[in-house]
mmCIF file of C-alpha atoms in Angstrom:
data_model
loop_
_atom_site.group_PDB
_atom_site.id
_atom_site.type_symbol
_atom_site.label_atom_id
_atom_site.label_comp_id
_atom_site.label_asym_id
_atom_site.label_seq_id
_atom_site.Cartn_x
_atom_site.Cartn_y
_atom_site.Cartn_z
ATOM 1 C CA MET A 264 -64.437 34.520 49.513
ATOM 2 C CA TYR A 265 -62.138 36.040 46.877
ATOM 3 C CA PRO A 266 -63.230 39.177 44.981
ATOM 4 C CA LEU A 267 -63.419 38.719 41.192
ATOM 5 C CA LYS A 268 -64.263 42.269 40.128
ATOM 6 C CA ASN A 269 -60.634 42.909 39.122
ATOM 7 C CA ARG A 270 -60.072 39.398 37.739
ATOM 8 C CA HIS A 271 -62.497 39.607 34.805
ATOM 9 C CA SER A 272 -62.574 42.658 32.572
ATOM 10 C CA PHE A 273 -66.380 43.057 32.676
ATOM 11 C CA ALA A 274 -65.871 43.893 36.360
ATOM 12 C CA ILE A 275 -69.105 42.481 37.787
ATOM 13 C CA ASP A 276 -68.761 42.617 41.564
ATOM 14 C CA VAL A 277 -68.859 38.915 42.424
ATOM 15 C CA PHE A 278 -66.720 36.518 44.490
ATOM 16 C CA ALA A 279 -65.124 33.068 44.266
ATOM 17 C CA LYS A 280 -65.264 30.524 47.041
ATOM 18 C CA GLN A 281 -61.830 29.062 46.277
ATOM 19 C CA LEU A 282 -58.931 30.496 44.253
ATOM 20 C CA THR A 283 -55.474 29.054 43.552
ATOM 21 C CA GLU A 284 -52.651 30.708 41.604
ATOM 22 C CA ILE A 285 -50.477 28.438 39.444
ATOM 23 C CA ARG A 286 -47.074 30.103 39.092
ATOM 24 C CA SER A 287 -44.866 27.156 38.103
ATOM 25 C CA LEU A 288 -45.067 23.658 36.685
ATOM 26 C CA ALA A 289 -44.375 22.355 40.189
ATOM 27 C CA ASP A 290 -47.653 23.870 41.400
ATOM 28 C CA LEU A 291 -49.613 21.681 38.989
ATOM 29 C CA ALA A 292 -49.033 18.524 41.011
ATOM 30 C CA LEU A 293 -50.932 20.073 43.928
ATOM 31 C CA ILE A 294 -54.159 20.579 41.959
ATOM 32 C CA LYS A 295 -57.156 18.598 43.161
ATOM 33 C CA TRP A 296 -59.535 18.668 40.209
ATOM 34 C CA SER A 297 -63.303 18.705 40.706
ATOM 35 C CA ASN A 298 -66.202 19.122 38.284
ATOM 36 C CA ASP A 299 -66.727 22.707 39.458
ATOM 37 C CA THR A 300 -63.106 23.765 38.747
ATOM 38 C CA TYR A 301 -62.503 26.486 36.169
ATOM 39 C CA ILE A 302 -59.185 27.603 34.650
ATOM 40 C CA LEU A 303 -58.823 31.368 34.259
ATOM 41 C CA GLY A 304 -56.207 33.474 32.473
ATOM 42 C CA GLU A 305 -56.547 37.255 32.549
ATOM 43 C CA GLY A 306 -60.353 37.098 32.427
ATOM 44 C CA THR A 307 -60.711 39.260 29.320
ATOM 45 C CA ASN A 308 -63.040 36.809 27.557
ATOM 46 C CA THR A 309 -64.857 35.568 30.664
ATOM 47 C CA ILE A 310 -67.823 37.036 32.511
ATOM 48 C CA PHE A 311 -68.787 35.823 35.975
ATOM 49 C CA THR A 312 -72.513 36.454 36.241
ATOM 50 C CA GLU A 313 -72.752 35.478 39.913
ATOM 51 C CA ASN A 314 -70.622 34.280 42.818
ATOM 52 C CA PHE A 315 -68.540 31.288 41.765
ATOM 53 C CA GLU A 316 -68.963 28.401 44.188
ATOM 54 C CA GLY A 317 -66.302 26.169 42.656
ATOM 55 C CA GLN A 318 -62.507 26.270 42.463
ATOM 56 C CA LEU A 319 -60.734 28.838 40.284
ATOM 57 C CA LEU A 320 -57.238 28.088 38.977
ATOM 58 C CA LEU A 321 -55.381 31.230 37.890
ATOM 59 C CA ASN A 322 -52.735 30.407 35.269
ATOM 60 C CA ARG A 323 -49.723 32.624 36.022
ATOM 61 C CA ILE A 324 -46.875 30.545 34.550
ATOM 62 C CA THR A 325 -44.378 32.810 32.766
ATOM 63 C CA GLY A 326 -41.310 32.533 30.548
ATOM 64 C CA ILE A 327 -40.292 33.114 26.912
ATOM 65 C CA GLU A 328 -37.687 31.301 24.783
ATOM 66 C CA ILE A 329 -36.680 32.156 21.210
ATOM 67 C CA GLN A 330 -34.586 30.035 18.848
ATOM 68 C CA GLU A 331 -33.589 31.273 15.397
ATOM 69 C CA THR A 332 -33.162 28.948 12.406
ATOM 70 C CA ARG A 333 -32.448 29.634 8.765
ATOM 71 C CA GLU A 334 -36.171 29.484 7.945
ATOM 72 C CA GLY A 335 -37.543 31.458 10.866
ATOM 73 C CA TRP A 336 -37.970 31.688 14.619
ATOM 74 C CA HIS A 337 -39.259 29.091 17.051
ATOM 75 C CA VAL A 338 -40.880 30.977 19.930
ATOM 76 C CA PHE A 339 -42.062 29.383 23.155
ATOM 77 C CA ALA A 340 -44.234 31.488 25.463
ATOM 78 C CA ALA A 341 -45.618 30.271 28.764
ATOM 79 C CA ALA A 342 -49.377 30.524 29.194
ATOM 80 C CA GLY A 343 -49.316 33.280 31.791
ATOM 81 C CA GLU A 344 -47.527 35.783 29.556
ATOM 82 C CA ASN A 345 -49.550 38.745 28.306
ATOM 83 C CA TRP A 346 -50.446 38.351 24.625
ATOM 84 C CA HIS A 347 -50.082 41.970 23.506
ATOM 85 C CA GLN A 348 -46.762 42.372 25.280
ATOM 86 C CA LEU A 349 -45.496 39.270 23.484
ATOM 87 C CA VAL A 350 -46.590 40.658 20.097
ATOM 88 C CA VAL A 351 -44.861 44.007 20.697
ATOM 89 C CA SER A 352 -41.691 42.282 21.899
ATOM 90 C CA LEU A 353 -41.541 40.012 18.830
ATOM 91 C CA ILE A 354 -42.019 42.865 16.364
ATOM 92 C CA GLU A 355 -39.326 44.898 18.112
ATOM 93 C CA GLN A 356 -36.960 41.955 17.680
ATOM 94 C CA GLY A 357 -37.700 41.684 13.959
ATOM 95 C CA ILE A 358 -39.907 38.600 14.316
ATOM 96 C CA TYR A 359 -42.919 39.391 12.148
ATOM 97 C CA GLY A 360 -46.349 37.856 11.582
ATOM 98 C CA SER A 361 -48.350 38.602 14.715
ATOM 99 C CA GLU A 362 -48.684 42.354 14.120
ATOM 100 C CA ASN A 363 -52.347 42.068 13.024
ATOM 101 C CA LEU A 364 -53.120 40.496 16.394
ATOM 102 C CA ALA A 365 -51.851 43.426 18.462
ATOM 103 C CA LEU A 366 -53.822 44.762 21.419
ATOM 104 C CA ILE A 367 -56.018 41.681 21.724
ATOM 105 C CA PRO A 368 -56.440 41.476 25.506
ATOM 106 C CA GLY A 369 -55.642 38.323 27.413
ATOM 107 C CA SER A 370 -52.919 35.788 28.043
ATOM 108 C CA VAL A 371 -50.877 33.598 25.715
ATOM 109 C CA GLY A 372 -52.567 30.489 27.121
ATOM 110 C CA ALA A 373 -55.999 31.778 26.122
ATOM 111 C CA ALA A 374 -54.929 32.485 22.526
ATOM 112 C CA PRO A 375 -55.171 28.894 21.206
ATOM 113 C CA VAL A 376 -58.341 28.149 23.190
ATOM 114 C CA GLN A 377 -60.235 30.872 21.382
ATOM 115 C CA ASN A 378 -58.041 30.768 18.261
ATOM 116 C CA ILE A 379 -57.934 34.541 18.531
ATOM 117 C CA GLY A 380 -58.021 36.477 15.289
ATOM 118 C CA ALA A 381 -58.187 39.997 13.922
ATOM 119 C CA TYR A 382 -57.748 41.852 10.640
ATOM 120 C CA GLY A 383 -57.486 38.751 8.487
ATOM 121 C CA VAL A 384 -55.126 36.715 10.696
ATOM 122 C CA GLU A 385 -55.765 33.920 13.200
ATOM 123 C CA VAL A 386 -53.203 32.838 15.780
ATOM 124 C CA ALA A 387 -53.481 29.209 14.641
ATOM 125 C CA ARG A 388 -51.468 30.203 11.554
ATOM 126 C CA PHE A 389 -48.344 30.384 13.731
ATOM 127 C CA ILE A 390 -48.972 27.688 16.336
ATOM 128 C CA ASP A 391 -46.731 24.636 16.009
ATOM 129 C CA ARG A 392 -47.873 22.848 19.153
ATOM 130 C CA VAL A 393 -49.424 23.465 22.570
ATOM 131 C CA ASP A 394 -48.169 22.100 25.901
ATOM 132 C CA VAL A 395 -50.963 20.855 28.142
ATOM 133 C CA TYR A 396 -51.288 19.525 31.680
ATOM 134 C CA ASP A 397 -54.120 17.111 32.462
ATOM 135 C CA CYS A 398 -55.304 18.268 35.886
ATOM 136 C CA LYS A 399 -57.247 15.034 36.458
ATOM 137 C CA LEU A 400 -54.564 12.497 35.580
ATOM 138 C CA HIS A 401 -51.605 14.761 36.410
ATOM 139 C CA VAL A 402 -49.933 14.046 33.096
ATOM 140 C CA GLU A 403 -48.106 16.459 30.792
ATOM 141 C CA THR A 404 -48.504 16.249 27.013
ATOM 142 C CA SER A 405 -47.909 18.308 23.882
ATOM 143 C CA LEU A 406 -50.493 18.559 21.093
ATOM 144 C CA SER A 407 -49.585 19.198 17.469
ATOM 145 C CA HIS A 408 -51.247 21.904 15.396
ATOM 146 C CA GLU A 409 -53.519 19.315 13.782
ATOM 147 C CA GLU A 410 -54.483 17.771 17.128
ATOM 148 C CA CYS A 411 -55.632 21.192 18.406
ATOM 149 C CA GLN A 412 -58.483 21.155 15.823
ATOM 150 C CA PHE A 413 -58.446 24.897 15.213
ATOM 151 C CA SER A 414 -61.395 26.563 13.512
ATOM 152 C CA TYR A 415 -63.080 29.970 13.637
ATOM 153 C CA ARG A 416 -62.885 31.106 17.286
ATOM 154 C CA ASP A 417 -62.738 27.488 18.335
ATOM 155 C CA SER A 418 -60.380 24.658 19.201
ATOM 156 C CA LEU A 419 -60.221 21.289 20.916
ATOM 157 C CA PHE A 420 -59.619 23.114 24.206
ATOM 158 C CA LYS A 421 -63.162 24.527 24.240
ATOM 159 C CA LYS A 422 -64.739 21.066 24.143
ATOM 160 C CA PRO A 423 -66.394 20.054 27.441
ATOM 161 C CA ASP A 424 -64.417 16.792 27.593
ATOM 162 C CA HIS A 425 -61.141 18.724 27.765
ATOM 163 C CA ARG A 426 -61.898 21.513 30.207
ATOM 164 C CA HIS A 427 -59.533 19.858 32.733
ATOM 165 C CA TRP A 428 -56.617 20.554 30.377
ATOM 166 C CA LEU A 429 -54.522 23.491 31.551
ATOM 167 C CA ILE A 430 -52.356 25.001 28.823
ATOM 168 C CA THR A 431 -48.861 25.572 30.190
ATOM 169 C CA GLY A 432 -47.248 27.049 27.079
ATOM 170 C CA VAL A 433 -47.514 27.600 23.335
ATOM 171 C CA HIS A 434 -44.880 26.903 20.661
ATOM 172 C CA PHE A 435 -45.005 29.271 17.686
ATOM 173 C CA PHE A 436 -43.109 29.371 14.410
ATOM 174 C CA PHE A 437 -42.712 32.668 12.551
ATOM 175 C CA PRO A 438 -41.132 32.267 9.095
ATOM 176 C CA LYS A 439 -38.584 34.786 7.834
ATOM 177 C CA ALA A 440 -40.448 34.847 4.511
ATOM 178 C CA TRP A 441 -42.900 37.425 5.830
ATOM 179 C CA GLN A 442 -45.701 38.978 3.798
ATOM 180 C CA PRO A 443 -48.062 41.643 5.184
ATOM 181 C CA VAL A 444 -51.774 40.786 5.431
ATOM 182 C CA LEU A 445 -53.618 43.919 4.361
ATOM 183 C CA ASP A 446 -56.837 42.677 2.766
ATOM 184 C CA TYR A 447 -59.042 43.446 5.780
ATOM 185 C CA PRO A 448 -61.022 46.699 5.295
ATOM 186 C CA ASP A 449 -59.353 48.574 8.175
ATOM 187 C CA LEU A 450 -55.925 47.847 6.691
ATOM 188 C CA ALA A 451 -56.743 48.085 2.982
ATOM 189 C CA THR A 452 -55.624 51.717 2.738
ATOM 190 C CA LEU A 453 -52.065 50.862 3.778
ATOM 191 C CA PRO A 454 -49.480 50.636 0.955
ATOM 192 C CA THR A 455 -48.257 47.181 -0.028
ATOM 193 C CA ASP A 456 -44.731 47.972 1.182
ATOM 194 C CA THR A 457 -45.933 48.748 4.716
ATOM 195 C CA THR A 458 -43.600 47.349 7.375
ATOM 196 C CA ALA A 459 -44.655 45.109 10.230
ATOM 197 C CA LYS A 460 -43.925 47.898 12.711
ATOM 198 C CA GLU A 461 -46.193 50.246 10.762
ATOM 199 C CA ILE A 462 -48.964 47.628 10.695
ATOM 200 C CA LEU A 463 -48.542 47.130 14.450
ATOM 201 C CA ALA A 464 -48.918 50.851 15.083
ATOM 202 C CA HIS A 465 -51.901 51.104 12.725
ATOM 203 C CA VAL A 466 -53.713 48.140 14.307
ATOM 204 C CA ILE A 467 -53.196 49.599 17.779
ATOM 205 C CA GLN A 468 -54.540 52.959 16.586
ATOM 206 C CA VAL A 469 -57.612 51.380 14.958
ATOM 207 C CA ARG A 470 -58.425 49.228 17.969
ATOM 208 C CA GLN A 471 -58.017 52.124 20.380
ATOM 209 C CA ARG A 472 -60.313 54.244 18.225
ATOM 210 C CA LYS A 473 -63.027 51.628 17.741
ATOM 211 C CA LEU A 474 -62.973 49.578 20.936
ATOM 212 C CA PRO A 475 -63.455 50.687 24.548
ATOM 213 C CA ASP A 476 -60.525 50.289 26.951
ATOM 214 C CA PRO A 477 -61.576 47.700 29.585
ATOM 215 C CA GLN A 478 -59.694 49.733 32.216
ATOM 216 C CA ARG A 479 -62.026 52.676 31.592
ATOM 217 C CA VAL A 480 -65.210 51.006 30.324
ATOM 218 C CA PRO A 481 -65.486 47.433 31.638
ATOM 219 C CA ASN A 482 -66.128 44.967 28.793
ATOM 220 C CA ALA A 483 -65.040 41.564 27.512
ATOM 221 C CA GLY A 484 -64.306 42.517 23.903
ATOM 222 C CA SER A 485 -66.431 41.110 21.088
ATOM 223 C CA PHE A 486 -69.419 39.539 22.803
ATOM 224 C CA PHE A 487 -70.745 37.608 19.783
ATOM 225 C CA LYS A 488 -69.069 35.654 17.014
ATOM 226 C CA ASN A 489 -69.412 36.808 13.429
ATOM 227 C CA SER A 490 -72.009 34.490 11.923
ATOM 228 C CA VAL A 491 -71.049 32.052 9.170
ATOM 229 C CA VAL A 492 -73.888 31.245 6.761
ATOM 230 C CA SER A 493 -74.282 29.452 3.436
ATOM 231 C CA SER A 494 -73.764 31.323 0.182
ATOM 232 C CA ALA A 495 -77.470 30.953 -0.575
ATOM 233 C CA LYS A 496 -78.467 32.446 2.799
ATOM 234 C CA CYS A 497 -76.010 35.293 2.256
ATOM 235 C CA GLN A 498 -77.453 36.147 -1.150
ATOM 236 C CA GLN A 499 -80.963 35.983 0.248
ATOM 237 C CA LEU A 500 -80.039 38.465 2.980
ATOM 238 C CA ARG A 501 -78.254 40.783 0.554
ATOM 239 C CA GLN A 502 -81.373 41.016 -1.607
ATOM 240 C CA LYS A 503 -83.211 42.376 1.409
ATOM 241 C CA PHE A 504 -80.256 44.266 2.942
ATOM 242 C CA PRO A 505 -77.994 45.382 0.030
ATOM 243 C CA GLN A 506 -75.457 47.077 2.328
ATOM 244 C CA LEU A 507 -74.812 43.890 4.336
ATOM 245 C CA PRO A 508 -71.027 43.372 4.587
ATOM 246 C CA TYR A 509 -69.875 39.807 4.040
ATOM 247 C CA TYR A 510 -66.612 37.906 3.632
ATOM 248 C CA GLU A 511 -66.449 34.843 1.428
ATOM 249 C CA GLN A 512 -64.769 31.836 3.037
ATOM 250 C CA PRO A 513 -62.604 29.202 1.311
ATOM 251 C CA ASP A 514 -65.384 26.596 1.644
ATOM 252 C CA GLY A 515 -67.919 28.823 -0.144
ATOM 253 C CA SER A 516 -69.723 29.985 2.965
ATOM 254 C CA CYS A 517 -69.946 33.628 4.010
ATOM 255 C CA LYS A 518 -68.982 35.324 7.259
ATOM 256 C CA LEU A 519 -71.281 38.170 8.278
ATOM 257 C CA ALA A 520 -70.338 41.067 10.552
ATOM 258 C CA ALA A 521 -72.345 40.511 13.731
ATOM 259 C CA GLY A 522 -71.716 44.109 14.797
ATOM 260 C CA TRP A 523 -73.402 45.383 11.633
ATOM 261 C CA LEU A 524 -76.412 43.126 12.222
ATOM 262 C CA ILE A 525 -76.801 44.469 15.762
ATOM 263 C CA ASP A 526 -76.235 48.075 14.708
ATOM 264 C CA GLN A 527 -78.688 47.942 11.789
ATOM 265 C CA ALA A 528 -81.294 46.352 14.037
ATOM 266 C CA GLY A 529 -81.230 49.626 15.978
ATOM 267 C CA LEU A 530 -79.701 48.144 19.108
ATOM 268 C CA LYS A 531 -76.779 50.510 19.756
ATOM 269 C CA SER A 532 -78.817 52.294 22.419
ATOM 270 C CA TYR A 533 -80.098 49.031 23.920
ATOM 271 C CA VAL A 534 -79.687 48.925 27.705
ATOM 272 C CA VAL A 535 -80.726 46.453 30.398
ATOM 273 C CA GLY A 536 -80.032 47.657 33.927
ATOM 274 C CA GLY A 537 -76.368 48.576 34.161
ATOM 275 C CA ALA A 538 -75.355 46.757 30.974
ATOM 276 C CA GLY A 539 -75.609 48.073 27.429
ATOM 277 C CA VAL A 540 -74.384 47.978 23.845
ATOM 278 C CA HIS A 541 -71.325 50.152 23.258
ATOM 279 C CA SER A 542 -72.195 53.332 21.381
ATOM 280 C CA GLN A 543 -69.298 53.039 18.895
ATOM 281 C CA GLN A 544 -68.988 49.269 18.448
ATOM 282 C CA ALA A 545 -72.205 47.266 18.565
ATOM 283 C CA LEU A 546 -70.347 43.959 18.897
ATOM 284 C CA VAL A 547 -69.132 45.007 22.347
ATOM 285 C CA LEU A 548 -71.367 44.943 25.410
ATOM 286 C CA VAL A 549 -70.246 47.098 28.323
ATOM 287 C CA ASN A 550 -70.727 47.469 32.040
ATOM 288 C CA ARG A 551 -72.199 50.979 32.050
ATOM 289 C CA ASP A 552 -73.095 51.295 35.713
ATOM 290 C CA HIS A 553 -72.626 48.461 38.222
ATOM 291 C CA ALA A 554 -74.207 45.859 35.953
ATOM 292 C CA SER A 555 -75.340 42.576 37.424
ATOM 293 C CA GLY A 556 -74.899 39.199 35.792
ATOM 294 C CA GLN A 557 -78.615 39.047 35.085
ATOM 295 C CA ASP A 558 -78.402 42.417 33.320
ATOM 296 C CA VAL A 559 -75.781 40.971 30.967
ATOM 297 C CA LEU A 560 -77.699 37.771 30.298
ATOM 298 C CA GLN A 561 -80.975 39.598 29.598
ATOM 299 C CA LEU A 562 -79.169 42.072 27.338
ATOM 300 C CA ALA A 563 -77.516 39.274 25.352
ATOM 301 C CA GLU A 564 -80.759 37.309 25.039
ATOM 302 C CA GLY A 565 -82.629 40.410 23.909
ATOM 303 C CA ILE A 566 -80.055 41.092 21.185
ATOM 304 C CA GLN A 567 -80.146 37.485 20.030
ATOM 305 C CA ALA A 568 -83.945 37.509 19.851
ATOM 306 C CA GLN A 569 -84.142 40.732 17.830
ATOM 307 C CA VAL A 570 -81.368 39.739 15.411
ATOM 308 C CA LYS A 571 -83.019 36.348 14.925
ATOM 309 C CA GLN A 572 -86.376 38.004 14.224
ATOM 310 C CA ARG A 573 -84.914 40.534 11.753
ATOM 311 C CA TYR A 574 -82.362 38.411 9.881
ATOM 312 C CA GLY A 575 -83.150 34.803 10.754
ATOM 313 C CA ILE A 576 -79.656 34.419 12.240
ATOM 314 C CA GLN A 577 -78.895 33.016 15.686
ATOM 315 C CA LEU A 578 -75.959 34.917 17.176
ATOM 316 C CA GLU A 579 -73.565 32.805 19.223
ATOM 317 C CA ALA A 580 -71.682 34.192 22.201
ATOM 318 C CA GLU A 581 -67.928 34.501 21.794
ATOM 319 C CA VAL A 582 -67.352 35.317 25.466
ATOM 320 C CA ARG A 583 -67.420 32.604 28.096
ATOM 321 C CA LEU A 584 -70.237 33.167 30.593
ATOM 322 C CA LEU A 585 -70.214 31.482 33.995
ATOM 323 C CA ASN A 586 -72.801 31.039 36.704
ATOM 324 C CA GLY A 587 -72.094 29.708 40.185
ATOM 325 C CA THR A 588 -70.846 26.312 39.065
ATOM 326 C CA GLY A 589 -69.485 26.653 35.527
ATOM 327 C CA LEU A 590 -70.043 27.639 31.920
ATOM 328 C CA ILE A 591 -73.506 28.609 30.710
ATOM 329 C CA ASN A 592 -74.969 29.463 27.325
ATOM 330 C CA PRO A 593 -77.029 32.675 27.223
#
């Protein structure tokens, strides 16, 4: 059995029956796919709630290539590269655009799966295509931006029919015609002539102030997605809760801050066993004291039930929760 406590940032003390590290494209040919196989990056958005009886594939393929053109930079990053380190490296080289996405934990390969986003920017904005290896058929392919079907915290790669696709690398394009994105509340106080390096530093400062460091307080980042509701539902809620923050979407719907919903429901002190809601950021659940998987599941279900009762909104988990054989839905 292989210990998983240090392989997922929530640090539940569980084990895997079988674990294989993929360090090169040559290793892919040796994969024997089964229905209980799961592909894992750095484990920052995954919580193992019990011992995993299947096969874990750890994606550790590395490598970065940068090509400059007159219009911008084509950047290829292998899936096993660390996302934040890539962002810092690009900004230092004068390649701007990803600064709002600094300090998001995890690997490059996980970025398109989740379509990671922060402070008004989603990674899909810069993705040109994604290289994929079909672990069942042992075939390599490359999917265009459109084929990836990106949406809010979602992509084609999260669909059950494609869980045997292992992302080997991501191709980005960062245009030289850079404009800062400062319309998110935490960045709105910055002057319009703020540089990308200044935005990078500010984002890091904000995230460090608001979010717990997984190395010190085990967590998996934002546990729930921000809820997207119709304009009519949003207005109905605002009549009852005038302080409700909301963000209008291009299609007319509204995105609501799930952390605010949890906080205003009085759940910041909510604890189940060793798991609890973080005292400073209600969207983050933490491993307070040797939490078990059942502690986490009961905590999440309790939050969902109380938010549903108070606001009529069903919160959806952003993290990926696994039991002994695969993904589950709390």
